[in-house]
Coordinates of C-alpha atoms in Angstrom, one line a residue:
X1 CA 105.1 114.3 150.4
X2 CA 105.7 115.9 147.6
X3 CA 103.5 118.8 145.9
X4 CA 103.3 119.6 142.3
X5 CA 102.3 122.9 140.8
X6 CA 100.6 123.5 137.9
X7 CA 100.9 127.1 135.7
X8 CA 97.7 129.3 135.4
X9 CA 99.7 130.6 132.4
X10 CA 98.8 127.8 130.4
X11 CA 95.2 127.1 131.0
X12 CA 94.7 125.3 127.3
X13 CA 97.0 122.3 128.8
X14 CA 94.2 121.7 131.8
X15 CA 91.5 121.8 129.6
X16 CA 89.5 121.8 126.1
X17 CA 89.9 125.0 124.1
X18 CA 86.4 126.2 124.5
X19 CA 84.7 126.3 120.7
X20 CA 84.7 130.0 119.5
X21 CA 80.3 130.8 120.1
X22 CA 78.0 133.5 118.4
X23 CA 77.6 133.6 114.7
X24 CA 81.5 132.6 114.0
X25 CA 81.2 129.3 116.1
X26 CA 78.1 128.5 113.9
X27 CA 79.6 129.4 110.9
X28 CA 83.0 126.7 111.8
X29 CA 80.5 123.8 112.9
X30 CA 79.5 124.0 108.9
X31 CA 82.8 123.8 107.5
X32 CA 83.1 120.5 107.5
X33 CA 79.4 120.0 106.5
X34 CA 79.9 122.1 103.3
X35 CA 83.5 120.3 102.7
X36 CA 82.0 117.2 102.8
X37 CA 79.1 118.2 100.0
X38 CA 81.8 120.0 97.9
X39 CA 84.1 116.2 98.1
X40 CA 80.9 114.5 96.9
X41 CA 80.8 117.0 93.7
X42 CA 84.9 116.9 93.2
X43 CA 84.0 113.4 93.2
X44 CA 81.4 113.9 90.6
X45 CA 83.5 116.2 88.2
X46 CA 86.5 113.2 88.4
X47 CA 83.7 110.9 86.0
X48 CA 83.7 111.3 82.4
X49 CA 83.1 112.9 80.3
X50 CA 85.9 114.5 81.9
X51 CA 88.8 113.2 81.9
X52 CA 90.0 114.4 85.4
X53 CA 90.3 111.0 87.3
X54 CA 92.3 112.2 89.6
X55 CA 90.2 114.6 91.1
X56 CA 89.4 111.4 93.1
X57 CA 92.4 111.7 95.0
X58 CA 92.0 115.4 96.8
X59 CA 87.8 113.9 96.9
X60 CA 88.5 111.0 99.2
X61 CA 91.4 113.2 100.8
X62 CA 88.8 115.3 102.2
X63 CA 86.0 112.8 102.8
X64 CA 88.7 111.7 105.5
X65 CA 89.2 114.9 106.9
X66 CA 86.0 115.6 108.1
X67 CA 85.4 112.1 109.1
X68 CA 88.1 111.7 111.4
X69 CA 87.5 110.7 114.8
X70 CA 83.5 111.9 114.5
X71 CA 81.1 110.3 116.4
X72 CA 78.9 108.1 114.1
X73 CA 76.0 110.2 114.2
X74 CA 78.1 113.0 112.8
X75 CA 79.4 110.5 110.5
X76 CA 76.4 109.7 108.8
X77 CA 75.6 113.0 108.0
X78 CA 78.3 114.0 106.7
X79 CA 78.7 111.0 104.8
X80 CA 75.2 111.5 103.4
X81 CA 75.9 114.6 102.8
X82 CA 79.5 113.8 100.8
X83 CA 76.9 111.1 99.2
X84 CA 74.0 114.1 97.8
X85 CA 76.7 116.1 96.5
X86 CA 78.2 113.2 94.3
X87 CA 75.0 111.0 93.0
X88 CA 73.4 114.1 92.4
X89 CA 74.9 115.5 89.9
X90 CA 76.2 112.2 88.5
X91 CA 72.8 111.0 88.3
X92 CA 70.5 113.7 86.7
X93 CA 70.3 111.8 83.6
X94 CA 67.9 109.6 85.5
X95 CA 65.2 112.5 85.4
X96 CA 65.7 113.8 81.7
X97 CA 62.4 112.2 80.6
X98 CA 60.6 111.2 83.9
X99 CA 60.9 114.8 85.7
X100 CA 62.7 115.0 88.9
X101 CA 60.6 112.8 91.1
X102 CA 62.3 109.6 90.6
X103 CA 65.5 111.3 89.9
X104 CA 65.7 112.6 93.0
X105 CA 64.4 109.6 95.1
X106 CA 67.0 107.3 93.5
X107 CA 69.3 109.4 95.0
X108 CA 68.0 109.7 98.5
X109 CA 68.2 106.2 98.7
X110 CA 71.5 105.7 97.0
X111 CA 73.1 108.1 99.5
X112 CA 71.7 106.2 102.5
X113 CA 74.8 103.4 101.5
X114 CA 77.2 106.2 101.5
X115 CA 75.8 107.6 104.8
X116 CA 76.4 104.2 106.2
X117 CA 80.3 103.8 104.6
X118 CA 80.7 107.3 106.4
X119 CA 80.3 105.7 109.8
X120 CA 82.5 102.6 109.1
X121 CA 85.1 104.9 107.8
X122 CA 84.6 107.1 111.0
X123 CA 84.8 104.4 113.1
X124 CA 87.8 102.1 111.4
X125 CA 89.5 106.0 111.4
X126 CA 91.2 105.1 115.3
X127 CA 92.6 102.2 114.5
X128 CA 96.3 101.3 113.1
X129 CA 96.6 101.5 108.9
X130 CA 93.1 103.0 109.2
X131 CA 93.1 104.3 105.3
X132 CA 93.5 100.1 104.3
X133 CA 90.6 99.8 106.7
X134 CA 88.4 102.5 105.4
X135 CA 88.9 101.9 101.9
X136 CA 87.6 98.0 102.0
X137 CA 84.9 99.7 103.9
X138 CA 84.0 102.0 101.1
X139 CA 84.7 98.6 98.2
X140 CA 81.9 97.0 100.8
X141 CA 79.7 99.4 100.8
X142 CA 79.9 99.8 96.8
X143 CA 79.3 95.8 97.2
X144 CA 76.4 96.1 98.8
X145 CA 74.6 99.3 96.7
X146 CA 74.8 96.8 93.5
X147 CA 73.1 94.1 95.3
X148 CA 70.2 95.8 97.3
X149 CA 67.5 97.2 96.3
X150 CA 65.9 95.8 93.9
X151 CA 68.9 94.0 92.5
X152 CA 71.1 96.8 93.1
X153 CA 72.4 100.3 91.3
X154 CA 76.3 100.2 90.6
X155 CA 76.2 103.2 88.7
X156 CA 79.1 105.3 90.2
X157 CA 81.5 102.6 91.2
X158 CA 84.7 104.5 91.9
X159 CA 86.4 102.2 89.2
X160 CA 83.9 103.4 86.5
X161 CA 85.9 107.1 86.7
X162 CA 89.3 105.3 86.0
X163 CA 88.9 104.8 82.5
X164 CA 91.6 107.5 81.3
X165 CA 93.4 106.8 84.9
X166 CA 96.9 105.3 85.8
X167 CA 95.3 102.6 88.3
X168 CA 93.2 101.0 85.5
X169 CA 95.8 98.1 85.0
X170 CA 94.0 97.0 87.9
X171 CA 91.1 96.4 86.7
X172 CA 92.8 93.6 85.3
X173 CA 94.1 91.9 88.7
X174 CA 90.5 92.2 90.6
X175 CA 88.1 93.7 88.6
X176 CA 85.9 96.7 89.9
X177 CA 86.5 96.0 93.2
X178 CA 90.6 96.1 92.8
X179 CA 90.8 99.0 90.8
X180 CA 87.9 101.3 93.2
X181 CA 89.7 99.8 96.5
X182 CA 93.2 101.2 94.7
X183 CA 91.7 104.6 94.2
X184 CA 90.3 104.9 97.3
X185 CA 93.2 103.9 99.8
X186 CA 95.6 106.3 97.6
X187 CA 93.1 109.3 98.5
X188 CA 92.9 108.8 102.4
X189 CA 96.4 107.8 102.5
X190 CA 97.2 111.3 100.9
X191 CA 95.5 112.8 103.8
X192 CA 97.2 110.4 106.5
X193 CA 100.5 111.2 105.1
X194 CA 99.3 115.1 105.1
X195 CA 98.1 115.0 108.7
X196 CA 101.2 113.5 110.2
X197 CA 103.3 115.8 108.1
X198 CA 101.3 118.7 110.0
X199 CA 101.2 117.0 113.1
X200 CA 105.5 116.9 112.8
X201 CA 105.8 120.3 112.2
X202 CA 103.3 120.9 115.2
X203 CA 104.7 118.6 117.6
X204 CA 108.5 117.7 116.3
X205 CA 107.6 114.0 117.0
X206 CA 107.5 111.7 114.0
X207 CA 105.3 108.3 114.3
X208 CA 107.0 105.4 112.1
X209 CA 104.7 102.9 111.9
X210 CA 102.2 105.6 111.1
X211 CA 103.9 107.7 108.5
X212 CA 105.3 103.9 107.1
X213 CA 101.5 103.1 106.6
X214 CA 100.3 106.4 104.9
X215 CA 103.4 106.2 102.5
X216 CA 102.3 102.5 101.6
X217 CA 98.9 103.5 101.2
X218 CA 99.9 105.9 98.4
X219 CA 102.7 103.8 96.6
X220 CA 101.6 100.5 96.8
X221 CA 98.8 101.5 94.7
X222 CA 100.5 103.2 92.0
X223 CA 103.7 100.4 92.1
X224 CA 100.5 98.1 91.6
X225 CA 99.2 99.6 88.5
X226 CA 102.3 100.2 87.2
X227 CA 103.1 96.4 87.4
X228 CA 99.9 95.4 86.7
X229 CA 100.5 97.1 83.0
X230 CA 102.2 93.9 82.0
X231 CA 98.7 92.1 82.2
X232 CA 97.2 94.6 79.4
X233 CA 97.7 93.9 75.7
X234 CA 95.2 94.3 72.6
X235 CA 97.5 91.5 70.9
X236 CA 95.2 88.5 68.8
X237 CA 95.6 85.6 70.4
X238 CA 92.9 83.9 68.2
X239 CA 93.0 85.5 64.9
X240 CA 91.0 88.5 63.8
X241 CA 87.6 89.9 63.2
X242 CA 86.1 92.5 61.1
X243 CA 83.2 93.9 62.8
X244 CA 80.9 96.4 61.6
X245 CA 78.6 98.4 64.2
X246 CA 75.3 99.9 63.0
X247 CA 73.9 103.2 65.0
X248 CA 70.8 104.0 62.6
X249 CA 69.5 106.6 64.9
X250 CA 66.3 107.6 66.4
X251 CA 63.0 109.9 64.4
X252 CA 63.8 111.9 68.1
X253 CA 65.5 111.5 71.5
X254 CA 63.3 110.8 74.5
X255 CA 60.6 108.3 74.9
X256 CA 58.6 108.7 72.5
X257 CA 60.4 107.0 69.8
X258 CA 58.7 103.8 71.1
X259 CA 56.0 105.0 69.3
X260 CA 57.8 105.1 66.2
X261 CA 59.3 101.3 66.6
X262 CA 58.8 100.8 62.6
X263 CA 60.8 104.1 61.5
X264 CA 64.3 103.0 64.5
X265 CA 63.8 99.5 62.8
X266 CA 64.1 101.2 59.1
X267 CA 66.9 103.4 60.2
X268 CA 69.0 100.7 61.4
X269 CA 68.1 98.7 57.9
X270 CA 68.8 101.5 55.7
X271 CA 72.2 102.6 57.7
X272 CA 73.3 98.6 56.7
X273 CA 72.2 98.7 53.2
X274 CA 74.4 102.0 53.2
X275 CA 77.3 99.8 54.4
X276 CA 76.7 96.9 51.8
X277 CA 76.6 99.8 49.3
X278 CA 80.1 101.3 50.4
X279 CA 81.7 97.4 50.7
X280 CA 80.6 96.6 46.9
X281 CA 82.0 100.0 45.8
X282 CA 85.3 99.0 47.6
X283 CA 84.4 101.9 50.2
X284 CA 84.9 99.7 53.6
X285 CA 85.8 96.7 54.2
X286 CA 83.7 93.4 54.3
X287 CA 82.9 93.0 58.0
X288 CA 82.4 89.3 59.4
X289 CA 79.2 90.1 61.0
X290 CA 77.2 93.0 61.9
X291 CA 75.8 94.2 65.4
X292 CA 73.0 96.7 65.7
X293 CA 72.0 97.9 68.9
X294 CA 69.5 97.3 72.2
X295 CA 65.9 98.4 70.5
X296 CA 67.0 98.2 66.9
X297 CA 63.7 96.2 66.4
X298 CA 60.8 96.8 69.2
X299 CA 58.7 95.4 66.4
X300 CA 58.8 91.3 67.3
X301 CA 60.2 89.6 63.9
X302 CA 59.0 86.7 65.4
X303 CA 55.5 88.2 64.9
X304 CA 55.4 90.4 62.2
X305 CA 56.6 88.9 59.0
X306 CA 57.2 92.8 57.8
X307 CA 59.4 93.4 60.6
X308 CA 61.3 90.1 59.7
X309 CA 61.5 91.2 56.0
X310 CA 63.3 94.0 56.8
X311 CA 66.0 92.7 59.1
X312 CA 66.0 89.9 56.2
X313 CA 66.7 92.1 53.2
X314 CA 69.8 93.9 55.4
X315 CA 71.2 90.5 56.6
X316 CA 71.0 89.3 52.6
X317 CA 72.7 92.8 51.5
X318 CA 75.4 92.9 53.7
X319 CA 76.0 89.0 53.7
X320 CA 76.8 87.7 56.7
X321 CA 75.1 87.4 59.9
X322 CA 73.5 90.5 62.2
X323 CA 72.8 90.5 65.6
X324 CA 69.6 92.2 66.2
X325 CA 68.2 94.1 69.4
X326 CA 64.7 93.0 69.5
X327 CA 61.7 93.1 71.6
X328 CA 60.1 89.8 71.3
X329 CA 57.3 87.7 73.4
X330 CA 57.4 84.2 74.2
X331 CA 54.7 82.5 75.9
X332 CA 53.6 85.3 77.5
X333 CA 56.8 86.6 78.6
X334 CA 58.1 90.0 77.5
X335 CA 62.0 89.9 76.8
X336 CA 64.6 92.2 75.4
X337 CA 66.7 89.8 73.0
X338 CA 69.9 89.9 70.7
X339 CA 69.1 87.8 67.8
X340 CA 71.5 86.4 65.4
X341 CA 69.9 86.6 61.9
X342 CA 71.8 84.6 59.4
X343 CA 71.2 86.5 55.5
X344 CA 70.5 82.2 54.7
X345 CA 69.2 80.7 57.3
X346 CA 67.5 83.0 59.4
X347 CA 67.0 84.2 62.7
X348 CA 69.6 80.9 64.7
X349 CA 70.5 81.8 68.0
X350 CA 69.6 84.4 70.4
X351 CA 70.4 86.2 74.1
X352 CA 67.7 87.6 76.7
X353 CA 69.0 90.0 79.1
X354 CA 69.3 88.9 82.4
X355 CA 70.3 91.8 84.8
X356 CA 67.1 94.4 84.1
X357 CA 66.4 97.4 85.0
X358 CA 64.2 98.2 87.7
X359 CA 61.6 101.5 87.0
X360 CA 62.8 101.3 82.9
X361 CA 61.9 97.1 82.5
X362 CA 60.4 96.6 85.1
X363 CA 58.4 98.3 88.1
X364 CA 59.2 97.2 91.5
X365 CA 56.4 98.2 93.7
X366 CA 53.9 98.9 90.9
X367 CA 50.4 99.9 92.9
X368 CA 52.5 102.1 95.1
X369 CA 53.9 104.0 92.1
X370 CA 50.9 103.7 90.3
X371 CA 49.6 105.7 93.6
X372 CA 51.9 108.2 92.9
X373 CA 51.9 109.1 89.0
X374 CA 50.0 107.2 87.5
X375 CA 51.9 108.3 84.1
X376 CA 54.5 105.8 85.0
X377 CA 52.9 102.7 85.2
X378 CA 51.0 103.5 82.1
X379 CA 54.5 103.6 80.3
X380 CA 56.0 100.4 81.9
X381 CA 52.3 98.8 81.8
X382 CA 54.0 95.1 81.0
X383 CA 57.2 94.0 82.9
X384 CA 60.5 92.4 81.0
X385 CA 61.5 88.9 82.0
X386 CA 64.9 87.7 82.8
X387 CA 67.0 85.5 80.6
X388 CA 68.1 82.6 82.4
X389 CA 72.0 82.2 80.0
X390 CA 74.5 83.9 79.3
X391 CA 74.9 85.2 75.8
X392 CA 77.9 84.1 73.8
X393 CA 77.0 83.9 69.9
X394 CA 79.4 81.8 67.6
X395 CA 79.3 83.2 64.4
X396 CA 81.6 81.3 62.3
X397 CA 84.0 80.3 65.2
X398 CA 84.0 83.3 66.8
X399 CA 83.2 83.8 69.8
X400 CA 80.4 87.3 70.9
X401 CA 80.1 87.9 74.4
X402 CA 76.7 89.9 75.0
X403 CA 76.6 92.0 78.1
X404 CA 73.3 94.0 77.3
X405 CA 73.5 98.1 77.8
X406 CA 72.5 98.1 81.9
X407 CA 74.3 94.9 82.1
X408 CA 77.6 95.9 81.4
X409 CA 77.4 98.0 85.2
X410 CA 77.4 94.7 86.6
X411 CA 80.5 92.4 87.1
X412 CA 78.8 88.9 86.9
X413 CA 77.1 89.8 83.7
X414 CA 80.2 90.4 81.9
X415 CA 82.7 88.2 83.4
X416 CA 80.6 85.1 83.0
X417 CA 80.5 85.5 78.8
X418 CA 84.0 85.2 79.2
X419 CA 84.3 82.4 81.1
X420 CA 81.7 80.8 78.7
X421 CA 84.2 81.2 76.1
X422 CA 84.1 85.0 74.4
X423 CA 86.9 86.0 72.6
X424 CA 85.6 89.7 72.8
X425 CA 82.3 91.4 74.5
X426 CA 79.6 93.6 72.9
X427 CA 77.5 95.8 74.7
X428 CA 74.2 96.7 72.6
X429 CA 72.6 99.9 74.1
X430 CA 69.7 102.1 74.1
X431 CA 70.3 105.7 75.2
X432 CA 68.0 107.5 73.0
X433 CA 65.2 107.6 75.7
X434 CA 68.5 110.2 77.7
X435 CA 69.3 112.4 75.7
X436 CA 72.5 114.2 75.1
X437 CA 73.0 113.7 78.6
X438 CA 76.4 112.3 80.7
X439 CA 75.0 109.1 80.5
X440 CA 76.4 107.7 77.3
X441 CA 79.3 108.9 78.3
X442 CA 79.5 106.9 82.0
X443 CA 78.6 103.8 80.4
X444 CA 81.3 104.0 77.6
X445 CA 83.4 104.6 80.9
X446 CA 82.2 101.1 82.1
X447 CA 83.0 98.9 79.0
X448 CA 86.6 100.7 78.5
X449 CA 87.1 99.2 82.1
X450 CA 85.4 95.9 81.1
X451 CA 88.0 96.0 78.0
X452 CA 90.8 96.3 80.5
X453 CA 89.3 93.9 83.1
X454 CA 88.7 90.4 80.6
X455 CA 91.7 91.8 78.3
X456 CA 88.9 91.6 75.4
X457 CA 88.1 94.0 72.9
X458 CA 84.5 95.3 73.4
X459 CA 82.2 97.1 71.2
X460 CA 79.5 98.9 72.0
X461 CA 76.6 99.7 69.2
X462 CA 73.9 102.0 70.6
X463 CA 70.7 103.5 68.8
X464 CA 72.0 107.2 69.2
X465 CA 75.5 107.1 70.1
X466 CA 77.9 106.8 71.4
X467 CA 78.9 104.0 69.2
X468 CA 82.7 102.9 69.6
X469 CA 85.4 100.0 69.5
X470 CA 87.1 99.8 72.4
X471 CA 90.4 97.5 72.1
X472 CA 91.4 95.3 75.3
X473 CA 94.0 97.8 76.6
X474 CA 91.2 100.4 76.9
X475 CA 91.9 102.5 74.2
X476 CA 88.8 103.9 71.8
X477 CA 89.5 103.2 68.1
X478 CA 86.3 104.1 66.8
X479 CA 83.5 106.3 68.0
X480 CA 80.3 108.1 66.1
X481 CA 79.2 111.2 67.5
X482 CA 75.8 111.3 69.1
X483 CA 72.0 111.3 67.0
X484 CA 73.3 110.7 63.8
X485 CA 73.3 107.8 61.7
X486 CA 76.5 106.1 61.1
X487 CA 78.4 102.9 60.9
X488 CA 81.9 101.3 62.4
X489 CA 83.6 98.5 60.5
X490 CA 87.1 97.3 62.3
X491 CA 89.4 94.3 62.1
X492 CA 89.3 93.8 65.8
X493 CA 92.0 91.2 68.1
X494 CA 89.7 87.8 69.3
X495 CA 91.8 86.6 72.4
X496 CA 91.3 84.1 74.5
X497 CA 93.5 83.9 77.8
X498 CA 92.0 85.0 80.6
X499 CA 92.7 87.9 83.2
X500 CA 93.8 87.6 86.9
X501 CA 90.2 89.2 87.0
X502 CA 88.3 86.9 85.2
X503 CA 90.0 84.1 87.4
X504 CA 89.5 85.1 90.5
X505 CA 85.7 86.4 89.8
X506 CA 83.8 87.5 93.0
X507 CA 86.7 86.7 95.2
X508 CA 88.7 89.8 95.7
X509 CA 85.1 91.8 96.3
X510 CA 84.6 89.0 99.3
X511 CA 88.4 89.3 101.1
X512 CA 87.2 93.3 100.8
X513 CA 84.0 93.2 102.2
X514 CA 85.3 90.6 105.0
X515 CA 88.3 92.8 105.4
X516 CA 85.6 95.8 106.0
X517 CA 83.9 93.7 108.9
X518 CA 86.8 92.7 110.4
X519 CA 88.1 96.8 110.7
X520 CA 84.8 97.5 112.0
X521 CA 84.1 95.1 114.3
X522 CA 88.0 95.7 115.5
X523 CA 87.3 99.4 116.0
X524 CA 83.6 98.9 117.7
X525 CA 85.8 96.1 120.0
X526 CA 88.4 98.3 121.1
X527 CA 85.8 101.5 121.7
X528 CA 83.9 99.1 123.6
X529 CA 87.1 97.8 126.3
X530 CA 88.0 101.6 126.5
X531 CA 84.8 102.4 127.6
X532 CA 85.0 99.8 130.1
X533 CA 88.3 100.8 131.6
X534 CA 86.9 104.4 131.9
X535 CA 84.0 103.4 133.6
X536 CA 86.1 101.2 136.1

């Protein structure tokens, strides 16, 4: 028989290190609530306007920290919490002219998906290669928040900081979905590769396969968007256009513009007959055709022969086509719709937006938000309609892609006007009703990674600013500044090969989201047999 002795010397190798109590222990048990909130805001501050994408790298590096190996009710507060102090801030915008009520709620429910990523990642955080695991879980939880509610809310996808990033080759290989996923798995690999380095120096052991993992999970991604560069060129593949963008300005910022529909429809008129002016005086160059922005006519041509006669006399000026943002009704139907108005022949083709937007065109839930503030349903007292096409104009063999303001957050909506054929993509937008808020400045964020993503030059005319051309490799040629009137005229690349991206449409988001499951339901698995063996 033989007896073994254990030391009373070392009492921490027999059991836990009791947690340190009175007011230090509560103070620690916060830590990692407060690091979490202060992730969510690095987060936040790695979105434009700044130009600090990799801030998202150190964010997601400590999202993992204090998600490791937590219990998944810890998990989702903490992710909610990671989820408050990112949508937050990013958000506010929401609120400028609607007070903080629906601001606010917006986000509540927004960080609910974040919560929920927070307990896959916590739980996919045990097994082998966890950071590939967790960051398809995140990609699947992005997938998810642009679906539900209410058609979804991408706003915040981690691609849309990645704009003035080294990953956004990507963008190009597998569209959002790629390029976030990228982002993502570089940031909790820089944490895995930390934590084994710490738990070397601690211990003197070295795990391979581990430390192999970590080390892939930070190059792969960068060797991939340095490889993926060779996809990116702003080269014509289809001849050139000169475009012209027209940002007539609003009488004032906020809603109540819509009141003044007649003066935003004379601004955007006069700002082209100031164009026509400088092209007969040899002052700019002849565009091709003309694109005013989302609202540029709330006045329905359709119905008002003065409101026609206007857009006519600019279209006849300038001489050649204009796409017009109009509000228009059609058999009862309210719709926001691009109209191509020929200076000859008239309005001839024309684009209703598809993807809307819920609370701005139209009110989910109305009698229960009527219930509330009555104020809002009042302002949105008739809902918008959906188009049922996508919007590609051909103006003299070229090809327009339309991707309206809101849409342009949404990969279908753009993708699909380049598989129907556009050789580049405008995005018409209204951001008047925001101010001089970040908002402009997130959605020029989106159609530079739309640019990238198609390999199409996009333009994007809005009311107030910012307007700008955006070339296929990203880069901003041309930008006004914000609430003044100016105009844009640029010979612009019209290509017409197509993108990894394009290709492969919805499929990478799918291997992602089913790559998400299949960590999750491994991880819930193998919890579940330990359980068993303990219990026997």
């Amino acid at each position: 028989m033989t007896v073994t002795a254990t030391s009373v010397d070392q009492p921490d190798q027999l059991q836990p290190r009791p947690a340190p109590g009175g007011r230090t222990g509560r103070l620690l048990r916060l830590v990692p609530a407060a690091a979490s909130a202060l992730c969510g805001v690095l987060l936040y501050v790695s979105f434009p306007p700044r130009a600090l994408w990799w801030l998202a790298l150190p964010a997601f590096a400590g999202f993992a920290w204090v998600l490791r190996d937590r219990s998944w009710k810890a998990a989702l507060g903490l992710g909610y919490l990671f989820g408050l102090g990112f949508l937050l801030p990013l958000l506010v915008w929401t609120g400028v002219e609607v007070g903080p009520g629906p601001w606010l709620a917006l986000v509540a429910i927004e960080a609910v998906f974040v919560a929920l990523v927070g307990v896959g990642v916590a739980a996919v955080s045990r097994l082998p290669a966890w950071p590939v695991w967790a960051a398809a879980v995140w990609i699947a939880g992005e997938a998810v928040r642009a679906r539900v509610p209410f058609d979804g809310f991408p706003w915040g996808k981690i691609a849309f900081g990645q704009a003035d990033g080294v990953f956004l080759p990507l963008a190009a290989v597998g569209g959002t979905p790629v390029l976030g996923f990228a982002v993502v798995l570089c940031g909790f690999g820089l944490y895995e590769a930390g934590r084994l380095l710490a738990e070397r120096r601690r211990t003197g052991n070295v795990r391979r396969a581990a430390a192999a993992a970590a080390l892939l999970s930070v190059a792969v991604p960068v060797a991939g968007a340095v490889a993926a560069r060779a996809l990116v060129s702003d080269q014509a593949e289809d001849g050139t256009a000169t475009v012209a963008l027209i940002q007539g300005n609003v009488p004032r910022s906020g809603l109540e513009f819509n009141a003044q529909r007649r003066a935003v429809l004379d601004y955007h008129a006069r700002e082209t007959h100031r164009l026509a002016a400088d092209v007969r005086a040899g002052k700019a160059a002849k565009p091709d055709y003309v694109l005013w922005p989302e609202n540029s006519s709330d006045i329905d041509p359709f119905a008002y022969p003065d409101a026609a006669a206007v857009i006519e006399q600019a279209a006849k000026d300038i001489g050649v086509p204009v796409s017009v943002g109009g509000v228009v009704e059609k058999d009862g139907k309210l719709l926001n719709e691009q109209i191509l108005w020929d200076p000859v022949k008239g309005p001839t083709q024309t684009y209703d937006k598809r993807q809307i937007q819920p609370f701005g065109e139209f009110l989910p839930l109305r009698s229960l938000v009527g219930a509330i503030n009555k104020q809002w349903t009042e302002m949105a007292h008739q809902d918008f309609s959906r188009g049922t096409r996508p919007g590609v104009f051909d103006i003299d063999g070229a090809k327009v892609g339309l991707a309206t303001c809101y849409e342009a957050a949404f990969d279908w909506a753009v993708r699909d006007t380049v598989t129907h054929g556009a050789e580049m993509i405008s995005v018409p937008s209204n951001n008047a009703t925001f101010d001089r808020s970040e908002m402009t400045y997130q959605q020029l964020a989106m159609s530079r990674v739309r640019a990238v993503e198609h390999s199409r030059t996009v333009t994007v005319p809005v009311t107030s600013g910012v307007s700008a051309v955006i070339m296929p490799d990203g880069r901003i040629t041309r930008k006004t500044g914000m609430f003044v009137p100016a105009y844009l005229v640029q010979k612009v690349p019209l290509r017409t090969s197509t993108t990894p991206a394009t290709e492969l449409g919805i499929l990478p988001e799918i291997a992602l989201v089913l790559a998400a499951a299949g960590g999750i339901g491994w991880a819930v698995g193998s919890g579940l047999r330990a359980r068993r063996a303990g219990d026997a």
